[in-house]
Coordinates of C-alpha atoms in Angstrom, one line a residue:
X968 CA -46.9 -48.7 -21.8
X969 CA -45.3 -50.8 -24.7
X970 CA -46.9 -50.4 -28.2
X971 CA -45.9 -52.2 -31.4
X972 CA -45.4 -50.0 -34.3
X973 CA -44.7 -51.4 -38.2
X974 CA -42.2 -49.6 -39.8
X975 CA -43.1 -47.6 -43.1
X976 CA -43.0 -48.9 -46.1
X977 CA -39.7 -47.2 -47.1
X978 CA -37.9 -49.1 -44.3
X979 CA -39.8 -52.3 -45.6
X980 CA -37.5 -55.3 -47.6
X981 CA -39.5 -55.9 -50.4
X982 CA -39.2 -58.3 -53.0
X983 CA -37.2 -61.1 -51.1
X984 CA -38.3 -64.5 -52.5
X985 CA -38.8 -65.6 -48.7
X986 CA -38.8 -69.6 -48.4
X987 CA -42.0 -71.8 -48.4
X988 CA -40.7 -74.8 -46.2
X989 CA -43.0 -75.8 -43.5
X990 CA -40.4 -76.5 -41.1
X991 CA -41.1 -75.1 -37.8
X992 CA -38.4 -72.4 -37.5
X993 CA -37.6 -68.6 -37.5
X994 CA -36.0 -68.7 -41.0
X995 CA -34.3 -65.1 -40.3
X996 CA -31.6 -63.7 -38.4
X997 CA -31.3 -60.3 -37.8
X998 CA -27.9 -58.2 -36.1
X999 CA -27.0 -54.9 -36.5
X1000 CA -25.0 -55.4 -39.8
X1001 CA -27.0 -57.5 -41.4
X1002 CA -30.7 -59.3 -42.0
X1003 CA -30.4 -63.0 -43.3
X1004 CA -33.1 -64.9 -44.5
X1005 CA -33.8 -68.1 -45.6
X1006 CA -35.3 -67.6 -49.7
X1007 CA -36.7 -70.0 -52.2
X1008 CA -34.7 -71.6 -54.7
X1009 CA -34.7 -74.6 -56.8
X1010 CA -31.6 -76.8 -56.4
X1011 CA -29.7 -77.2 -53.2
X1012 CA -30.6 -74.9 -50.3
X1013 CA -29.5 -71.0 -49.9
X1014 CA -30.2 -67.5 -48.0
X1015 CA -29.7 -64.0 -48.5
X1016 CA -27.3 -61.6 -45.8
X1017 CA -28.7 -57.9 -46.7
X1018 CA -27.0 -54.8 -45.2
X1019 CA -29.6 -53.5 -42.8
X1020 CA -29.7 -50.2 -44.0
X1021 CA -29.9 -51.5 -47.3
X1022 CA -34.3 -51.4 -47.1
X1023 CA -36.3 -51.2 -50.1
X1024 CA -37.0 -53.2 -53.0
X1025 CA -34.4 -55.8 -53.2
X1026 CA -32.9 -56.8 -56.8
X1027 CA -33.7 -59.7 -58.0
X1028 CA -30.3 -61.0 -58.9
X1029 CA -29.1 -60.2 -55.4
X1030 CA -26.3 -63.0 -54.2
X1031 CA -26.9 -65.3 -51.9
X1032 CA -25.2 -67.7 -49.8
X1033 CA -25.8 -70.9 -51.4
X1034 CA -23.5 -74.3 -50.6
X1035 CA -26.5 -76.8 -49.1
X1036 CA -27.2 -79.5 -50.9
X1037 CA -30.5 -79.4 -49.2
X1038 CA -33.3 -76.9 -47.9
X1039 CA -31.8 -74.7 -45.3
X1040 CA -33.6 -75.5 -42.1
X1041 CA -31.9 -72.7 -39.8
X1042 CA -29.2 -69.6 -39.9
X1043 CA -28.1 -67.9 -36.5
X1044 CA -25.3 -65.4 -36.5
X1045 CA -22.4 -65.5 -34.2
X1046 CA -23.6 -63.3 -31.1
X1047 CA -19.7 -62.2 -30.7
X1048 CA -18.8 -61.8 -34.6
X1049 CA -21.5 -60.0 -36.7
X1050 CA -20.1 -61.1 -40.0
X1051 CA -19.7 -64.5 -39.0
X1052 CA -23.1 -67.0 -39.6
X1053 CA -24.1 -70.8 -39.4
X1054 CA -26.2 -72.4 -41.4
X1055 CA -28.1 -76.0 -41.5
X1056 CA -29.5 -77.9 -43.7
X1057 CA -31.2 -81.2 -44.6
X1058 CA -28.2 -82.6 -46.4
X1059 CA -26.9 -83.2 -42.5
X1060 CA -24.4 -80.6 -42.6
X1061 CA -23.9 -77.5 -40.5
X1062 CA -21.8 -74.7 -42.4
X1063 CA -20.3 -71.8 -40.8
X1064 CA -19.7 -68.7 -43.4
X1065 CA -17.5 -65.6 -43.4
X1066 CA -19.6 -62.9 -44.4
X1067 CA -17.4 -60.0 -46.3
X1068 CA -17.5 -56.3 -45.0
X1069 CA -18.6 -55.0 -48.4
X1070 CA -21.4 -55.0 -50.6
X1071 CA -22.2 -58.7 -51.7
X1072 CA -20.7 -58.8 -55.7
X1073 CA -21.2 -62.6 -56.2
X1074 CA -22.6 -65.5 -54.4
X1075 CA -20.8 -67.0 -51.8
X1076 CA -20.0 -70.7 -52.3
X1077 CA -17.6 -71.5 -50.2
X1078 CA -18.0 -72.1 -46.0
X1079 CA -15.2 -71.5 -43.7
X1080 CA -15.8 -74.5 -42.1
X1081 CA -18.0 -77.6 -42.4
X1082 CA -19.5 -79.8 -39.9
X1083 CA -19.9 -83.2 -40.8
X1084 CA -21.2 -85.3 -38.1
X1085 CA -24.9 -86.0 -37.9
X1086 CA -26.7 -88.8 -39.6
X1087 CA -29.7 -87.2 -40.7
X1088 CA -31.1 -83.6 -41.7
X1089 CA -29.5 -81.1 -39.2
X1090 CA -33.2 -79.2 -38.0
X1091 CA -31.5 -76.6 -35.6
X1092 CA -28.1 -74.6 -34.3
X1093 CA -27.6 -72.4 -31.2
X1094 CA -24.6 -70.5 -30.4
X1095 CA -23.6 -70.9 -26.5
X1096 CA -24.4 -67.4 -25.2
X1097 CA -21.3 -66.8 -23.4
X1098 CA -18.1 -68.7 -24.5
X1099 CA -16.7 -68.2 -28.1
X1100 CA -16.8 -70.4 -30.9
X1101 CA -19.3 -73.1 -29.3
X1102 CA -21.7 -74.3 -31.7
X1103 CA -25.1 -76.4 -30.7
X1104 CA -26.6 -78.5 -33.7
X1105 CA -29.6 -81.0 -33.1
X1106 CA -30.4 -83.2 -36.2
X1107 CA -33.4 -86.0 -37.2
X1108 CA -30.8 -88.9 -35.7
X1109 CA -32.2 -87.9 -32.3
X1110 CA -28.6 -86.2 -31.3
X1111 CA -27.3 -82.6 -30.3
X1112 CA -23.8 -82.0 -30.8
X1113 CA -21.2 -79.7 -29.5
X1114 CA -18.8 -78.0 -31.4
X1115 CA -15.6 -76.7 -30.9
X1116 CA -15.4 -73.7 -33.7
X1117 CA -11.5 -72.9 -32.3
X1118 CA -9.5 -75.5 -34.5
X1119 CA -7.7 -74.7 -37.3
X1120 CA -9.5 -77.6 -39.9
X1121 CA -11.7 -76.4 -42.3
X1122 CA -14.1 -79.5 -42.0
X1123 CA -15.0 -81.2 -38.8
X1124 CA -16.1 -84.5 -38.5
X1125 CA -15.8 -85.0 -34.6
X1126 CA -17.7 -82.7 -32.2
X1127 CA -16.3 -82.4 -28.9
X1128 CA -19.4 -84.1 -26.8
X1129 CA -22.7 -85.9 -28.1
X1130 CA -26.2 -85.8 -26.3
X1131 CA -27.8 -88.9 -26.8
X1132 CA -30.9 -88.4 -24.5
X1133 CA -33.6 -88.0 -27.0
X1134 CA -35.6 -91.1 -28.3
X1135 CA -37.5 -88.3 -31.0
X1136 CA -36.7 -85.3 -32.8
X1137 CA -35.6 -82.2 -30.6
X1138 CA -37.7 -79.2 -31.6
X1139 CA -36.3 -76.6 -29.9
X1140 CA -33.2 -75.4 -27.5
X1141 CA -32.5 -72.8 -25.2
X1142 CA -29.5 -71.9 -22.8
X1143 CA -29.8 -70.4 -19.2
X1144 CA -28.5 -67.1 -18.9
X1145 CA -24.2 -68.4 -18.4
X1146 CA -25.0 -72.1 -20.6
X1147 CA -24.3 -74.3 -18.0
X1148 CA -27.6 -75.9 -18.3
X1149 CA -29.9 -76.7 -21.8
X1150 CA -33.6 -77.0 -21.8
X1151 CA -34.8 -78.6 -25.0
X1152 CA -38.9 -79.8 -26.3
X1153 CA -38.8 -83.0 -27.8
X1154 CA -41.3 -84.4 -30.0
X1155 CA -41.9 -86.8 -27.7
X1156 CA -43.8 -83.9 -25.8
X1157 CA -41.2 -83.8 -22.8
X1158 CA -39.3 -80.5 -21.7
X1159 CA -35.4 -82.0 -20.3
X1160 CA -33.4 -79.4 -18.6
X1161 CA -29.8 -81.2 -19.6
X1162 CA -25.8 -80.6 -18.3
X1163 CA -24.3 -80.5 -21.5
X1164 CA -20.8 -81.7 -20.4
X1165 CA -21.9 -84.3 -18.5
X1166 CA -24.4 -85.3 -21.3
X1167 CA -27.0 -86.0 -17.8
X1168 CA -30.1 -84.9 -18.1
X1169 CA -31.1 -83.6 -14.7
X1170 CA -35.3 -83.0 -14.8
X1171 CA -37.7 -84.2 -17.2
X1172 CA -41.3 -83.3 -17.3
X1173 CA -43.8 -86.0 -17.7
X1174 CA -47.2 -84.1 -17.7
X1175 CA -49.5 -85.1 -20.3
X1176 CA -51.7 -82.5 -20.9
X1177 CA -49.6 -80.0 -22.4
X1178 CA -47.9 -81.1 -25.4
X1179 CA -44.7 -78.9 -25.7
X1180 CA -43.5 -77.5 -29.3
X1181 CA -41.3 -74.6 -28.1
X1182 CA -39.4 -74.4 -24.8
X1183 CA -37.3 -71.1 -23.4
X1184 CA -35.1 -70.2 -19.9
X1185 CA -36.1 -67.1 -18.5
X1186 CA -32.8 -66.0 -18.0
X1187 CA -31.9 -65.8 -14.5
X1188 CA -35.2 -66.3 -13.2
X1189 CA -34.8 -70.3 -12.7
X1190 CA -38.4 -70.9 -14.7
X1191 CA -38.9 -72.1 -17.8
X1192 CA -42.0 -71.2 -20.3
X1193 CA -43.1 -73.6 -23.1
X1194 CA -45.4 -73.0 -26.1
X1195 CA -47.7 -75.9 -27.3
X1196 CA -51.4 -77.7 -27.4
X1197 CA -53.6 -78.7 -24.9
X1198 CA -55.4 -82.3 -24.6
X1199 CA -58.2 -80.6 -27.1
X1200 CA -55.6 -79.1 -29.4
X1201 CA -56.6 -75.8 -28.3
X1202 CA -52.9 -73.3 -28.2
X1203 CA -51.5 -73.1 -24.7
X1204 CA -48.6 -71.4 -22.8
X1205 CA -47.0 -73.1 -19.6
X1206 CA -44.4 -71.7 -16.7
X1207 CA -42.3 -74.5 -15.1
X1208 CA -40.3 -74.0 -12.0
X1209 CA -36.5 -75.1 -13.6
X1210 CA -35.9 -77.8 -10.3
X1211 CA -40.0 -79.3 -10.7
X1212 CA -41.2 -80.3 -14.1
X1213 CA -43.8 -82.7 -12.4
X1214 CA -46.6 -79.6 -12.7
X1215 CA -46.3 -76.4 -14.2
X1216 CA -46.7 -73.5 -12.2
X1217 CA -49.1 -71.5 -14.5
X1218 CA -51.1 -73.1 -17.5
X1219 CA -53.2 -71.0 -20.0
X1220 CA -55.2 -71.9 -22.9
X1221 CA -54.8 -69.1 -25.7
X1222 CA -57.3 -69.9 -28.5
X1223 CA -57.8 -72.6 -31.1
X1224 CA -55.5 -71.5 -34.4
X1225 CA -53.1 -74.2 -35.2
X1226 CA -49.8 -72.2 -36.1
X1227 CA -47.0 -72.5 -33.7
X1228 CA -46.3 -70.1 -31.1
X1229 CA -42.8 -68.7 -30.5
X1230 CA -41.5 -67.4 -27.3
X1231 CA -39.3 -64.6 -27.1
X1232 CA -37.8 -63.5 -23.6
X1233 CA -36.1 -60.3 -23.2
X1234 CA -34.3 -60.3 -19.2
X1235 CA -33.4 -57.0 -19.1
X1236 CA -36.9 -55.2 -19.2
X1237 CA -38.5 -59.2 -18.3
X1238 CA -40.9 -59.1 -20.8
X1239 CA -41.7 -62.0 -22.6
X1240 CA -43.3 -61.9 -26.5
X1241 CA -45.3 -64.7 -28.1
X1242 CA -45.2 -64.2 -31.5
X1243 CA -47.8 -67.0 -33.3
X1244 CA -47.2 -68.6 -36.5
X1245 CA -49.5 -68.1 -39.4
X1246 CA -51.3 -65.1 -37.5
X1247 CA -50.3 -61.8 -37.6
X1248 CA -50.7 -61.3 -33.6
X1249 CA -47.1 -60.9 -30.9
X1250 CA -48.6 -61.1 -27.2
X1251 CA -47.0 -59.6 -24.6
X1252 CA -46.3 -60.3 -21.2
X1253 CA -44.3 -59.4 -18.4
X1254 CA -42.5 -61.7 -15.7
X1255 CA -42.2 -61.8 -12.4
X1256 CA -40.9 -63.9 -9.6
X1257 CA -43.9 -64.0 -7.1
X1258 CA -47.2 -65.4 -8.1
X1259 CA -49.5 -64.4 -10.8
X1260 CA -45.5 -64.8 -12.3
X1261 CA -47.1 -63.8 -16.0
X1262 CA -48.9 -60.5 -16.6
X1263 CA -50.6 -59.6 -19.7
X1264 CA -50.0 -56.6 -21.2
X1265 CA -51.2 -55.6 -24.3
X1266 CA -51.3 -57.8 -28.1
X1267 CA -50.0 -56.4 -31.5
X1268 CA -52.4 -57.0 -34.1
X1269 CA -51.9 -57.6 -37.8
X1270 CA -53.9 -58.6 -40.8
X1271 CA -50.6 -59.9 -42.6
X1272 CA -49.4 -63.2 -41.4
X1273 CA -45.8 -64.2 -40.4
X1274 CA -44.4 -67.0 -41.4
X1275 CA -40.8 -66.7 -39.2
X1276 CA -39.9 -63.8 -37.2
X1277 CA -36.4 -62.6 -36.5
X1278 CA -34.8 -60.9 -33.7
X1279 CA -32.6 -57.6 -33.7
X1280 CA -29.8 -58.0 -30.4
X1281 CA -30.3 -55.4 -27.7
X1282 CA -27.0 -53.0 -29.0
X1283 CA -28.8 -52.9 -32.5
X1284 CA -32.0 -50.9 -31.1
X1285 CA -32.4 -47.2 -31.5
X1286 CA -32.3 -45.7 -27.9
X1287 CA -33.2 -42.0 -29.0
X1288 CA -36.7 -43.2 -30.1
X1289 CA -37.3 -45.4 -26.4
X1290 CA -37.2 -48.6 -28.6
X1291 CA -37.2 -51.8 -26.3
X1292 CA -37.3 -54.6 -29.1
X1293 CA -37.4 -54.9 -32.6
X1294 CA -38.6 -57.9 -34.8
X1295 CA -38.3 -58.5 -38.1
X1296 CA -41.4 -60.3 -40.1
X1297 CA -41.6 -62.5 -42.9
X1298 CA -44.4 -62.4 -45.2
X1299 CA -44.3 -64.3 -48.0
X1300 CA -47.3 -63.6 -49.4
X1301 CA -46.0 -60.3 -50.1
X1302 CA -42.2 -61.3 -50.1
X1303 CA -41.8 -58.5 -47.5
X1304 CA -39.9 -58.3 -44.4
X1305 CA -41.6 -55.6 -41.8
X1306 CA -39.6 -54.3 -39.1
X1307 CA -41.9 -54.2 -36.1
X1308 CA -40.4 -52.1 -33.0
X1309 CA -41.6 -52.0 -29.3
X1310 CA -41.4 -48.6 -28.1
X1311 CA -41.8 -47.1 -24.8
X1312 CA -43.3 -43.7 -25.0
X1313 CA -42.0 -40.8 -23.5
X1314 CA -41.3 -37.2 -23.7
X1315 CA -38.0 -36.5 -23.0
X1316 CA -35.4 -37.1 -25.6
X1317 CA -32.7 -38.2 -23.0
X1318 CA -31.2 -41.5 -22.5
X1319 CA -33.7 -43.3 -20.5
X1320 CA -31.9 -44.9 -17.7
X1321 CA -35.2 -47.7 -16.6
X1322 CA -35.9 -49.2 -19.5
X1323 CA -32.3 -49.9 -20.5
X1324 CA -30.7 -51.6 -18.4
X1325 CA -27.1 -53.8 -18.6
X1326 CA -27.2 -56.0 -21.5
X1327 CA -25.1 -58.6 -22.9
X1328 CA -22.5 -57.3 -25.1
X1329 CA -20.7 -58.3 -28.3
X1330 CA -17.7 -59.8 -26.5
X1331 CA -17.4 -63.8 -25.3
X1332 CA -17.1 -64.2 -21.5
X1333 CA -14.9 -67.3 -21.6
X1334 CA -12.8 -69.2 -24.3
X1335 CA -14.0 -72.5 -26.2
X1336 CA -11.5 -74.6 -23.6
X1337 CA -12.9 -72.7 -21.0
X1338 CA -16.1 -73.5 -21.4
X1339 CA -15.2 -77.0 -21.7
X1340 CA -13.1 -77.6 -19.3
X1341 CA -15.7 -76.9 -16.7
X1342 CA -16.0 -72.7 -16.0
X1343 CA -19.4 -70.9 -16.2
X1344 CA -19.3 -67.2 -16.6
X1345 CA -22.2 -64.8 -17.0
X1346 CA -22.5 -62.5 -20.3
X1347 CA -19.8 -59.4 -20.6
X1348 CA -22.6 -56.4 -19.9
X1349 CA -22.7 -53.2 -21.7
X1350 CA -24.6 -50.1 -21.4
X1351 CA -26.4 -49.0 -24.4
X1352 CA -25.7 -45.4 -23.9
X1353 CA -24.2 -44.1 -26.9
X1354 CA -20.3 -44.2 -26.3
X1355 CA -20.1 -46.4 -22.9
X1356 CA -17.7 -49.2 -22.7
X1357 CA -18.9 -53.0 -22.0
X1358 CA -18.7 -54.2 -18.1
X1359 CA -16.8 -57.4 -17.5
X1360 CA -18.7 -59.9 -15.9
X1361 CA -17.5 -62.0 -12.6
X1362 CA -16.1 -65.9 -13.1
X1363 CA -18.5 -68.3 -11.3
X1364 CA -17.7 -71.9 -10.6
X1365 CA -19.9 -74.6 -11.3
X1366 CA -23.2 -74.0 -9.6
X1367 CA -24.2 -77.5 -8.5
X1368 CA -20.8 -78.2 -6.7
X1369 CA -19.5 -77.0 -3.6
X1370 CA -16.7 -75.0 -4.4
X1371 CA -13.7 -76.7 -2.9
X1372 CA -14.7 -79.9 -5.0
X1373 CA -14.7 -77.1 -8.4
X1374 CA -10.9 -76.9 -6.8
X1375 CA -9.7 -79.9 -6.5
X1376 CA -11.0 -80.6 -10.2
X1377 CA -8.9 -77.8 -11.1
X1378 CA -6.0 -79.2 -9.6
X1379 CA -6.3 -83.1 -10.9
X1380 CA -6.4 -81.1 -14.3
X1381 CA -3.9 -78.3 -14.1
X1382 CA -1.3 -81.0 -13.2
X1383 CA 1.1 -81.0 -10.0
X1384 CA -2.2 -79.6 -8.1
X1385 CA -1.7 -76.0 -9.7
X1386 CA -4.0 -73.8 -10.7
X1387 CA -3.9 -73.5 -14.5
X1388 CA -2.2 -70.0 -15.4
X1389 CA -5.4 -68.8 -17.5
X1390 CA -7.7 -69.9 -14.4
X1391 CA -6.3 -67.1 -12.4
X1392 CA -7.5 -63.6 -12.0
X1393 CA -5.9 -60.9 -13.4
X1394 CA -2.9 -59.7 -10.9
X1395 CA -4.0 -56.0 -11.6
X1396 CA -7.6 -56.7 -10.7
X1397 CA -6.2 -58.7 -7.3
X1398 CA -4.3 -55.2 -6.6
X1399 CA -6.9 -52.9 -7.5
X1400 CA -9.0 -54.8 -5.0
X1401 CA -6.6 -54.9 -2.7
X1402 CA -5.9 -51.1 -2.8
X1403 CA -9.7 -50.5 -2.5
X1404 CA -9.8 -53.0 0.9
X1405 CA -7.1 -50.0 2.1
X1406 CA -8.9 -47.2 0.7
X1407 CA -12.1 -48.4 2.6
X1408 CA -10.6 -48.9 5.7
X1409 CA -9.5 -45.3 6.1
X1410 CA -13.0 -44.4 5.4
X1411 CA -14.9 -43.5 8.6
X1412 CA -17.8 -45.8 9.5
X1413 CA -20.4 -42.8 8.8
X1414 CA -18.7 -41.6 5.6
X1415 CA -18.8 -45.1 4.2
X1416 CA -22.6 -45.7 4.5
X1417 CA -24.0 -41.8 3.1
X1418 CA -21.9 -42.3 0.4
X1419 CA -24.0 -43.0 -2.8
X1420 CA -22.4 -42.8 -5.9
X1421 CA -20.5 -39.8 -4.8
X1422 CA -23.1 -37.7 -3.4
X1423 CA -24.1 -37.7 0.3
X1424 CA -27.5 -38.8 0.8
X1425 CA -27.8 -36.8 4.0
X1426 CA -27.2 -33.3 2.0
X1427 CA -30.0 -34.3 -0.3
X1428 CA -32.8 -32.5 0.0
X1429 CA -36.1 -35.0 0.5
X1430 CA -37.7 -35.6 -3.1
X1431 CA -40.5 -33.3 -3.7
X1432 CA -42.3 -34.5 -7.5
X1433 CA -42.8 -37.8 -8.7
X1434 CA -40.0 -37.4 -10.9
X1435 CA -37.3 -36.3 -7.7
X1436 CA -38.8 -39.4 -6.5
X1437 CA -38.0 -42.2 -9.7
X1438 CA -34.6 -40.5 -10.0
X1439 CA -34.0 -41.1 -6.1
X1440 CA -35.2 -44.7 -6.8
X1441 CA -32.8 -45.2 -9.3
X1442 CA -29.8 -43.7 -8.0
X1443 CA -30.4 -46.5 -5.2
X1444 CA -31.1 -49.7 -7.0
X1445 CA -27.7 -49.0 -9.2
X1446 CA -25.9 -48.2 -5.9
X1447 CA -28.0 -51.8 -4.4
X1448 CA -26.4 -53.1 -7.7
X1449 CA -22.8 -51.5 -7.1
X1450 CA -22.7 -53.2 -3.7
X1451 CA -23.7 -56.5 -4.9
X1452 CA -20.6 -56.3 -7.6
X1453 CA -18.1 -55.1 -4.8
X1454 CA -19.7 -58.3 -2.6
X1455 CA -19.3 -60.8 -5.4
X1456 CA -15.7 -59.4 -6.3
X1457 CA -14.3 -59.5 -2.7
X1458 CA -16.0 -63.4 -2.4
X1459 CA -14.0 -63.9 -5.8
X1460 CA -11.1 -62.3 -4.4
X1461 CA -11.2 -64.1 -1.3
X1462 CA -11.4 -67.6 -3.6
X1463 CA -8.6 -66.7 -5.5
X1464 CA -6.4 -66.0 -2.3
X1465 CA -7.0 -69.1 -0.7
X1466 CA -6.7 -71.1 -4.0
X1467 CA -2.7 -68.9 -3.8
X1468 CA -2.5 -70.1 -0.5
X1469 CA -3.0 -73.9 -0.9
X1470 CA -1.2 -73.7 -4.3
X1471 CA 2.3 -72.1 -1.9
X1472 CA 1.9 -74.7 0.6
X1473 CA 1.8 -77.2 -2.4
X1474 CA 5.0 -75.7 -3.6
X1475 CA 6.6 -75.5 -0.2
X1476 CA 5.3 -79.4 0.5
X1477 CA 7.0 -80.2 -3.2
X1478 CA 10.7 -78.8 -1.8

């Protein structure tokens, strides 16, 4: 029941000298502050940052954000800072700008930092979707790079870790859903799924008959998709199981254009959009884990093709009018940006509950050194109802390893086999868990199980409409989802003691 609807004119950005470069990218970045885009210019390489309320016909001497020697090839904003953006460009730089909170008076010329380290024209950037201030760049020297944003110099000629895995050019990245692992498409028509502190690469695909241009996680669904051409150069889709790239699990032939086709994954309502280059169509589909894994849904058709597409975050959509996406398009024919929304339909004008769930909020899970040093940590989760506070998510250790090896990592690293101090939880959260073991304790056995979210399922009266029915539903799944939390914070609890323990007998060892 998802329908794509163009916004009017009015809410249009008209007049926006849109760039002509072929390379295959989104050229627009889209939060809820601001819309950049990547615009035409002679000389050196630049983009516009408009206020997104500011719609309409644009001025012609509007400032831009110009210090590229070269074309810019691709602008993401910081998913944690909305007035903070990188940029790329052919002149092998990546520049990372401050953008003020006022009107634009002038252009901006000067980047808060500069990253000097490829070799050749930088093609594309990715922000890590949980810890703060790590930058991804991949250039035409075959190498990705990792940044570390959270040092004080101004220009940065070192990154922290270089992935030399590639013998082509990488065309595309994409993060699982805590960036522990990175699945990139190579021009070399291979899909690597990559542990970018190790540098490993851990699967690579080496079917032939599906050259991949585009490759995405599926956020927690451990499958990938990939966009590309078939043997008879026919557009095709794939699904790959993340642990077997030998075959993919599903393989479909689209039709014969020749544009690109981006993928767009949205894991709260696990819908996936494939938005085509050069065409004016976004399919639709939606995920799920058992097999036929990919449903069609339903196609949005236009006559006006896009030549890059941008994406507005989940905490930018409008909840009162049931919108579950928003893209924004650019048609330079027209030098017009379109604002295309996904809506649900419904009646009511009350928060609707289903369709939106926890997403991932403005706020980094972990710290740069974190990161690197060897935590995972899923997104900090926020509800979208208007005036709810963000959810902090639960530390995980490093999937692949058991996790008293994680420990002993810890240890060799922390120095005298102690825990580092900003490695441990929170002493308040240790009580409050501790004072909720008591509190459930006194609880009778009956009480604690027909308790659901403070009313007593028993006392319920049996659901009598469809509606009684969904709302029942719902109640449990959040209450399934509750339990799971209170599960994963006593196993983290329970972690965090024994690491106290073994750190005391260290101590008592020591004297």
């Amino acid at each position: 029941h998802v329908y794509g609807k163009a916004a009017s004119k009015d809410k249009c950005y008209d007049c926006v000298p849109i760039t002509r470069n072929v390379h295959d990218n989104h050229f627009c970045a889209v939060n809820p502050n601001f819309i950049a885009v990547v615009t035409e210019c002679a000389g050196g390489g630049a983009f516009l940052v408009i206020p997104i309320k500011q719609t309409g016909k644009l001025d012609p001497h509007y400032p831009k954000v110009c210090g590229h020697k070269g074309n810019v090839l691709d602008i993401k904003w910081n998913p944690f800072n909305d007035f903070v953006i990188a940029s790329c460009s052919e002149d092998a730089t990546i520049k990372i700008w401050d953008i003020p909170n006022q009107l634009l008076k002038r252009n901006i010329t000067s980047p808060k930092k500069e990253l000097l380290g490829h070799a050749r024209r930088v093609g594309l950037i990715e922000w890590h979707p949980t810890a703060n201030n790590i930058l991804f760049s991949s250039g035409y020297d075959y190498k990705i790079m990792i940044w570390n944003l959270d040092v004080k110099d101004a220009v940065l000629s070192k990154p922290v870790k270089i992935l030399d895995v590639h013998k082509d050019v990488v065309l595309s990245m994409s993060f699982n859903t805590d960036g522990s692992l990175l699945a990139t498409a190579c021009r070399d028509r291979k899909i690597r799924v990559i542990d970018p502190r190790a540098g490993t690469v851990l699967r690579e695909a080496s079917y032939k008959s599906h050259r991949v241009n585009k490759v995405l996680f599926l956020g927690n669904m451990k499958k990938l998709f990939s966009t590309g051409t078939s043997l008879w150069n026919n557009r095709q889709i794939a699904l790959w199981d993340q642990n077997d790239l030998s075959v993919p699990l599903l393989e479909e032939d689209l039709d014969g254009s020749s544009g690109l086709l981006f993928p767009v994954y949205d894991s709260d309502t696990h819908m996936l959009y494939v938005v085509g280059k050069g065409d004016g169509n976004i399919r639709y589909y939606e995920i799920s884990p058992e097999k036929p894994y990919l449903n069609y849904l339903m196609e949005y058709r236009s006559h006006l093709p896009q030549k890059g597409i941008g994406m507005m975050p989940k905490r930018g959509l409008d909840v009162a009018a049931c919108e579950i996406f928003r893209f924004y398009k650019l048609i330079p024919t027209k030098s017009l940006i379109e604002p295309i929304s996904m809506i649900v339909p419904r009646r009511s004008e009350s928060y609707q509950e289903d369709i939106y769930p926890l997403t991932a909020a403005a706020q980094p899970a972990l710290t740069a050194q974190q990161w690197l040093r060897g935590f995972n940590k899923g997104p900090v989760l926020a509800s979208l109802r208007p005036g709810s506070e963000p959810v902090n998510s639960l530390p995980q250790f490093l999937e692949p390893e058991p996790f008293t090896k994680t420990t002993d990592m810890r240890w060799q690293r922390g120095g005298r086999g102690k825990l580092p101090l900003e490695d441990k939880q929170n002493p308040r959260e240790l009580k409050e868990g501790r004072e909720w073991l008591k509190v459930e304790e006194k609880l009778p056995k009956n009480e604690q199980m027909c308790l659901s979210n403070g009313f007593d399922i028993f006392e319920c009266p049996p659901p009598k409409t469809e509606n009684e029915l969904l709302q029942m539903f719902y109640r449990q799944q959040e209450e399934i989802r509750r339990l799971r939390e209170l599960i994963n914070q006593r196993d983290v609890q329970i972690k965090q003691l024994e690491l106290e323990l073994r750190n005391v007998c260290m101590d008592t060892e020591e004297y």
